[in-house]
Structure formats: structure tokens, C-alpha cells
Amino acid sequence: MNSQGATADPQLQHFIEIETQKQRFQQLVHQMTEVCWDKCMDKPGPKLDSRTEMCFVNCVERFIDTSQFILNRLEQTQKSKGSYSETMLE
């Protein structure tokens, strides 16, 4: 048996990272679909009216904007914590 184990295999690590990203993306799409469906769909029918279609478009755009804002904010927070930690070590 290989003493380095499966976790040391860079190809396996890369594959796991990609699959994890796919899973997160699918969860996000599912969440967005659920939120926007509940918000915009009054009564399902054979065709979307223009009001419902615009509601879906706006909902998806706001969902994406909000998600991007949160990610950027978390990134800024992590960076500021990192620089704060570095200052404390000096």
C-alpha cells in the first residue's frame, strides 16, 4: 500500500475540489430556483406572462448580486483578519 495515502494524490485532490464546486453550484441554483419560484409564481400555467417573467429575471439578478456581495465581503473580512494577525505577530 502507498504510504502517502489517497489524500496526497494531486489528481484526486483536484477532482474532489471540482466535484465540491459543482455540488455548491447545484445547491445555489436549487436555492435560487426555490426562492424565485415562491416569490414570482402565482399560478403555474402553460405560458409565463411578462410580469412573471420580469419577476424571475429580477429575482435571479438580485440573488446573484447578493451572493457576489456576500462573497466579496467575506473575502475582505478574511483579508483584514489576516493583516490584523500579521500586525499582532510583529
PDB file of C-alpha atoms in Angstrom, residues 8 20 28 38 71 76 79-81 84 87-88:
ATOM      1  CA  ALA A   8      -1.583  13.061  -1.258  1.00  0.00           C
ATOM      2  CA  THR A  20     -17.234  20.051  -4.447  1.00  0.00           C
ATOM      3  CA  LEU A  28     -27.019  27.544  -5.126  1.00  0.00           C
ATOM      4  CA  ASP A  38     -42.012  31.052  -4.385  1.00  0.00           C
ATOM      5  CA  LEU A  71     -18.580  36.530  -1.138  1.00  0.00           C
ATOM      6  CA  GLN A  76     -12.464  41.336   2.651  1.00  0.00           C
ATOM      7  CA  LYS A  79      -8.006  39.617   4.330  1.00  0.00           C
ATOM      8  CA  SER A  80      -8.437  42.108   7.166  1.00  0.00           C
ATOM      9  CA  LYS A  81      -8.191  39.334   9.754  1.00  0.00           C
ATOM     10  CA  TYR A  84      -4.556  42.074  11.703  1.00  0.00           C
ATOM     11  CA  THR A  87       0.390  43.034  12.802  1.00  0.00           C
ATOM     12  CA  MET A  88      -0.141  41.302  16.131  1.00  0.00           C
TER      13      MET A  88
END
